[in-house]
PDB file of C-alpha atoms in Angstrom:
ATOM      1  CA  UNK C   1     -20.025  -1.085  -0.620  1.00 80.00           C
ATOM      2  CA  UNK C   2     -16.659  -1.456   1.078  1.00 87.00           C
ATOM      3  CA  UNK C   3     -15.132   1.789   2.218  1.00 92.00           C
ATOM      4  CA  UNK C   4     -11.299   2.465   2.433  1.00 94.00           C
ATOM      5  CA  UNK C   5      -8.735   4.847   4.429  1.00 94.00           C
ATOM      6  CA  UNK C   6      -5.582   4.801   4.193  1.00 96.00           C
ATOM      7  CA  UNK C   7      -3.792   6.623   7.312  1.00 96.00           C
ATOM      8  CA  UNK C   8      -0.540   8.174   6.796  1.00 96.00           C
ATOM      9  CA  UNK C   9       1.016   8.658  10.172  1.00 95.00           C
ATOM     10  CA  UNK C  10       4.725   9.759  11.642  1.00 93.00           C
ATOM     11  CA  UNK C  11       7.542   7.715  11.158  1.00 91.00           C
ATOM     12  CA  UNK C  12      11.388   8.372  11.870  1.00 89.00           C
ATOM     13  CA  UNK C  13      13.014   9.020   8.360  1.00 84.00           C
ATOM     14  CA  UNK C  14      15.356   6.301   6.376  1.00 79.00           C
ATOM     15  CA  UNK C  15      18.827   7.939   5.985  1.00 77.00           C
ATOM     16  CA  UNK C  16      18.828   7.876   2.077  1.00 70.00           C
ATOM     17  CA  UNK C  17      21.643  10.214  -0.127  1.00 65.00           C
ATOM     18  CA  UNK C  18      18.442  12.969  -0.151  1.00 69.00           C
ATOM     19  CA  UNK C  19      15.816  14.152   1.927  1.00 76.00           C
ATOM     20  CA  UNK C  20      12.446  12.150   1.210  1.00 79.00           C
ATOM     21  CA  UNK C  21       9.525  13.183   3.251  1.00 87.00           C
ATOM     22  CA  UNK C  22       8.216   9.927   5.068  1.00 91.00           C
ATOM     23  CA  UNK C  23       5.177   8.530   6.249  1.00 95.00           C
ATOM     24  CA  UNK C  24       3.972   5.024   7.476  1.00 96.00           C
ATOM     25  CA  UNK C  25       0.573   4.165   5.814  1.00 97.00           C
ATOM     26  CA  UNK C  26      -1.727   1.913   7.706  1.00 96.00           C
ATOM     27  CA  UNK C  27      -4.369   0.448   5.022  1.00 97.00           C
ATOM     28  CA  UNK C  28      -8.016  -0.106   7.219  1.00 96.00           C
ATOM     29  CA  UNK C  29     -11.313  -1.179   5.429  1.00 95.00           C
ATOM     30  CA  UNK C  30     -14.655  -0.067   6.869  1.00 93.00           C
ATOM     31  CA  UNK C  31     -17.497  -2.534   6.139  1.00 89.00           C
ATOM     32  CA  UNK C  32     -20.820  -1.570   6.030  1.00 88.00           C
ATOM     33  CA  UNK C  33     -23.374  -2.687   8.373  1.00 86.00           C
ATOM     34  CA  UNK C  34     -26.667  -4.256   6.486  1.00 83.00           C
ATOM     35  CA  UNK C  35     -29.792  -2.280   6.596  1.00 80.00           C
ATOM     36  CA  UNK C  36     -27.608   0.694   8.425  1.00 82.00           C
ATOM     37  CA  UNK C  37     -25.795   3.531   7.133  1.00 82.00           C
ATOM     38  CA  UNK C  38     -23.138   2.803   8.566  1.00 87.00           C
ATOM     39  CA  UNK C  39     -19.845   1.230   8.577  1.00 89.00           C
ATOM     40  CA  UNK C  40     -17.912  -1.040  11.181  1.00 92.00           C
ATOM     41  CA  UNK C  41     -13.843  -0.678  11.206  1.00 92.00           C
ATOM     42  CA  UNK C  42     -12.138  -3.237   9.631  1.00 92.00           C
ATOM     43  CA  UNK C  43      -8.726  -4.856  10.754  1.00 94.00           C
ATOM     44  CA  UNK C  44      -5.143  -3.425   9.721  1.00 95.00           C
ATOM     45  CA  UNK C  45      -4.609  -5.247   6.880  1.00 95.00           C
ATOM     46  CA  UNK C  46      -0.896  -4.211   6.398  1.00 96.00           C
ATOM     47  CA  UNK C  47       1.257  -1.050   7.158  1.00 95.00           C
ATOM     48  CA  UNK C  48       4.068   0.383   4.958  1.00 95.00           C
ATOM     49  CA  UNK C  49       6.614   2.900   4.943  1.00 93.00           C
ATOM     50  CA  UNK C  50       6.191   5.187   1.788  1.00 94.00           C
ATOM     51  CA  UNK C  51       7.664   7.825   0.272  1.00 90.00           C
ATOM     52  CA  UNK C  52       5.714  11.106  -0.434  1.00 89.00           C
ATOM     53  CA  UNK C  53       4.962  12.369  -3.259  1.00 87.00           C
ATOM     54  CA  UNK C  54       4.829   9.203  -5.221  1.00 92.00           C
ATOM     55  CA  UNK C  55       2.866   7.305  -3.220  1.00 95.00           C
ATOM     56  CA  UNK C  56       0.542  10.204  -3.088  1.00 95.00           C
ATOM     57  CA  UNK C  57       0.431  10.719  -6.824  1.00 95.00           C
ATOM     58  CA  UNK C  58      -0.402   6.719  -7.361  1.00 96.00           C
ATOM     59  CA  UNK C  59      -2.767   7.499  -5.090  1.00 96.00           C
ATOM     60  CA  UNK C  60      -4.602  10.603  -6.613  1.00 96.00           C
ATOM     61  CA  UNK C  61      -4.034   8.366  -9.932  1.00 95.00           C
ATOM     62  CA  UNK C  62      -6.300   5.550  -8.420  1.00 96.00           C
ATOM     63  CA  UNK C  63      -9.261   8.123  -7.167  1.00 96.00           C
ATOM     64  CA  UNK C  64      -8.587   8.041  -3.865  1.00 96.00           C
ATOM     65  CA  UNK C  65      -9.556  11.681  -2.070  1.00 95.00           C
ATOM     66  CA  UNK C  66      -6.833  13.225  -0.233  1.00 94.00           C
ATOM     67  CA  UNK C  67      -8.130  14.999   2.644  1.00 93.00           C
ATOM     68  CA  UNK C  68      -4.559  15.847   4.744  1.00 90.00           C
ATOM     69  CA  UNK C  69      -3.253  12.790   6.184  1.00 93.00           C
ATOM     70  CA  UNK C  70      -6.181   9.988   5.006  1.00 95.00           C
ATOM     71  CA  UNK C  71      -6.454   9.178   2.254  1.00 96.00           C
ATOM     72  CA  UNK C  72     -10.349   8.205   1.254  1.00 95.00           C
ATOM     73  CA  UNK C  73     -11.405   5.417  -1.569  1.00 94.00           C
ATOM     74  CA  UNK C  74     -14.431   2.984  -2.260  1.00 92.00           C
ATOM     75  CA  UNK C  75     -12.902   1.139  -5.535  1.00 95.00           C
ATOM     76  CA  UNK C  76     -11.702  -2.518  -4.658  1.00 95.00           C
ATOM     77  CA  UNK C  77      -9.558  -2.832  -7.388  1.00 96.00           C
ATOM     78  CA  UNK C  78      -8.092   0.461  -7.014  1.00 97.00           C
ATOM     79  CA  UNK C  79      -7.650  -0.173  -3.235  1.00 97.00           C
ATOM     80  CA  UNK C  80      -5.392  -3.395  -3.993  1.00 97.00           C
ATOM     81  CA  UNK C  81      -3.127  -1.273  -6.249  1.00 98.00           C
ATOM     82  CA  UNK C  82      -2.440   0.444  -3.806  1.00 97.00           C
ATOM     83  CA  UNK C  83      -1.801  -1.697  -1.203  1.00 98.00           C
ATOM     84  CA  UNK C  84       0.285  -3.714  -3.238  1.00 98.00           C
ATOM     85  CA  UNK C  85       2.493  -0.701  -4.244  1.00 97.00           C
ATOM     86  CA  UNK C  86       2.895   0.056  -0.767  1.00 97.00           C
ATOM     87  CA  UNK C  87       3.946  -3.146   0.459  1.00 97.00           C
ATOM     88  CA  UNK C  88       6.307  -3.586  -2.384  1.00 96.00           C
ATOM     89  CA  UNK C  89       7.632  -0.214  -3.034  1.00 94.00           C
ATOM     90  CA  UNK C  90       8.834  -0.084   0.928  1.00 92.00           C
ATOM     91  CA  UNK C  91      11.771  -1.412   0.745  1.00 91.00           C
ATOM     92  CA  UNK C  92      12.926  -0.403  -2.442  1.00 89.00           C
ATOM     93  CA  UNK C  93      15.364   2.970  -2.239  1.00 81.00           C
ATOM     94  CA  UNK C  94      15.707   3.828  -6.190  1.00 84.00           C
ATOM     95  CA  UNK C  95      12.976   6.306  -7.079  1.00 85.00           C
ATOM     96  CA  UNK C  96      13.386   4.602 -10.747  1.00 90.00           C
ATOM     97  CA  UNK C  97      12.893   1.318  -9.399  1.00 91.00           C
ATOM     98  CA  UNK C  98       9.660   2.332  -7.421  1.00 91.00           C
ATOM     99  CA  UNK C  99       8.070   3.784 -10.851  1.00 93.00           C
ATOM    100  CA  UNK C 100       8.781   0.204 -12.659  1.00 95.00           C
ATOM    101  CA  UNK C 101       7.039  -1.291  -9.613  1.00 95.00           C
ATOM    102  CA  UNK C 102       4.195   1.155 -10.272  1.00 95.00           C
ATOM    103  CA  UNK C 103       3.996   0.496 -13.884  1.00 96.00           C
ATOM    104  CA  UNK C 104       3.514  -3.411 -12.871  1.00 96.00           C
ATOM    105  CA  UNK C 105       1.019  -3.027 -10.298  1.00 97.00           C
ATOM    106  CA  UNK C 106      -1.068  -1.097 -12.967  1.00 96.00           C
ATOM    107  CA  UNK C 107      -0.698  -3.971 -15.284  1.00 96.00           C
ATOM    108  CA  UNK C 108      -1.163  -6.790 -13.190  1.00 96.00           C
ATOM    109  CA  UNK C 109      -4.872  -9.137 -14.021  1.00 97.00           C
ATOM    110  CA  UNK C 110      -7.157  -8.511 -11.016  1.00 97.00           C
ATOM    111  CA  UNK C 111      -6.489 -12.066  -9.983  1.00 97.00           C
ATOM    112  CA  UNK C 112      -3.379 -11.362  -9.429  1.00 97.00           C
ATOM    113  CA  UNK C 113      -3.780  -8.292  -7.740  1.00 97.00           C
ATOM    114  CA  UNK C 114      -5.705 -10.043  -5.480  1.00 97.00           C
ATOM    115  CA  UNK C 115      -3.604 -13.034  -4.904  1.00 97.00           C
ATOM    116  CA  UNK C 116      -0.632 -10.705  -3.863  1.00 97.00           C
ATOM    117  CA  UNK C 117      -2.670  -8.492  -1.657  1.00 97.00           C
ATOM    118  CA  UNK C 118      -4.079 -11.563   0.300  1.00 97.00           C
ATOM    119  CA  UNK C 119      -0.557 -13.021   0.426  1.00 97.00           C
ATOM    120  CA  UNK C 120       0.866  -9.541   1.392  1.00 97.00           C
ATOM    121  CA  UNK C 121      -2.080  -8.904   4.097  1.00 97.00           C
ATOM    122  CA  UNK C 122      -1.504 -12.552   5.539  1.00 96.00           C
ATOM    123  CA  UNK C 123       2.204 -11.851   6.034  1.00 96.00           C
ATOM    124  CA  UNK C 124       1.448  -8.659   7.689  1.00 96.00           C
ATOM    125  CA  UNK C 125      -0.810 -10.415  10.074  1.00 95.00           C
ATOM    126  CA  UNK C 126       1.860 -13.503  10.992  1.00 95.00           C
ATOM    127  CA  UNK C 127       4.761 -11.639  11.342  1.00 89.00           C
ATOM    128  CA  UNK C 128       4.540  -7.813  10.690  1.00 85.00           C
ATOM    129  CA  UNK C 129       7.168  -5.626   8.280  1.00 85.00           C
ATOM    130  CA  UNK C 130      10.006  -8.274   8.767  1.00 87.00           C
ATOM    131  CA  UNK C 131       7.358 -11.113   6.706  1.00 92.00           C
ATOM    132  CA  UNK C 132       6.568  -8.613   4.538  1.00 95.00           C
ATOM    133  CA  UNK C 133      10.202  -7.957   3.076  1.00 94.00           C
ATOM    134  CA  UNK C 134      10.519 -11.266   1.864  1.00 93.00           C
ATOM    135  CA  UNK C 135       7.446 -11.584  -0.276  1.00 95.00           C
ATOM    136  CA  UNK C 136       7.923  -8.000  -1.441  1.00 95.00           C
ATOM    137  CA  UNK C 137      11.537  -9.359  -2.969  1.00 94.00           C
ATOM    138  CA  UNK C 138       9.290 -12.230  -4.296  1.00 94.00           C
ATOM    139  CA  UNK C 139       7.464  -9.609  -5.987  1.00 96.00           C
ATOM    140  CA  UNK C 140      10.157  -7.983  -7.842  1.00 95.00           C
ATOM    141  CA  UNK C 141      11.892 -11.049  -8.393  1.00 94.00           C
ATOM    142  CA  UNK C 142       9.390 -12.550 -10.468  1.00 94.00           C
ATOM    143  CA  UNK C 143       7.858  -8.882 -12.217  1.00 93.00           C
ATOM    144  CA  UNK C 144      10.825  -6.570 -11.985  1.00 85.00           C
ATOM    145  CA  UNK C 145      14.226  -8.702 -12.768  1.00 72.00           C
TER     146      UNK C 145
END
């Protein structure tokens, strides 16, 4: 079974109208080795800025374990919400907007879930944050408008 961390690590604040705390999440999958107990580290598949204590709560909504700054899961499913949220709810400012985004992510099929992840983790990988942006405004385009 796949394991999951998500790393939440220091990055310099967005001027907003109020004070948010900040953090950059980097999402990592450990694999597990066969026959061993133990697990190889995965590739970044994407990193996000998100806004505590909403992404947290998602988070503690999903299962994950908080232990500090990692965040600890082995659902799949669970794991793509996630990831998804992040990546989408990034660039969005409005606190309102980012719980409509979280109310979608919880309703989306699994095949969609995992269409969006791939395409979020494959723009991640091509061109970092900048490729990112412009599928996240696909996202709320097409679920959000």
């Amino acid at each position: 079974m796949t394991k999951y961390l998500i790393k939440l690590k220091y990055i310099r604040p967005m001027k907003l109208l109020f004070e948010k705390e900040q953090k950059m999440a980097e999402f990592i999958p450990f694999l597990p080795i066969e026959g061993e107990n133990k697990y190889v580290k995965g590739k970044i598949e994407g990193k996000a800025r998100v806004f505590l204590p909403e992404f947290l709560d998602f988070a503690r909504k999903l299962g994950f374990n908080i232990k500090g700054k990692v965040l600890e899961g082995e659902n799949d499913e669970n794991y793509l919400r996630l990831f998804v949220y992040a990546m989408v709810s990034q660039f969005v400012k409005s606190e309102t907007e980012r719980r409509e985004i979280e109310r979608t992510v919880m309703e989306l099929p699994i095949l969609a879930l995992r269409y969006w992840a791939s395409t979020f983790r494959n723009a991640y990988w091509e061109g970092g944050r900048k490729r990112v942006r412009r599928i996240s405004k696909c996202f709320r385009v097409i679920y959000c408008d």
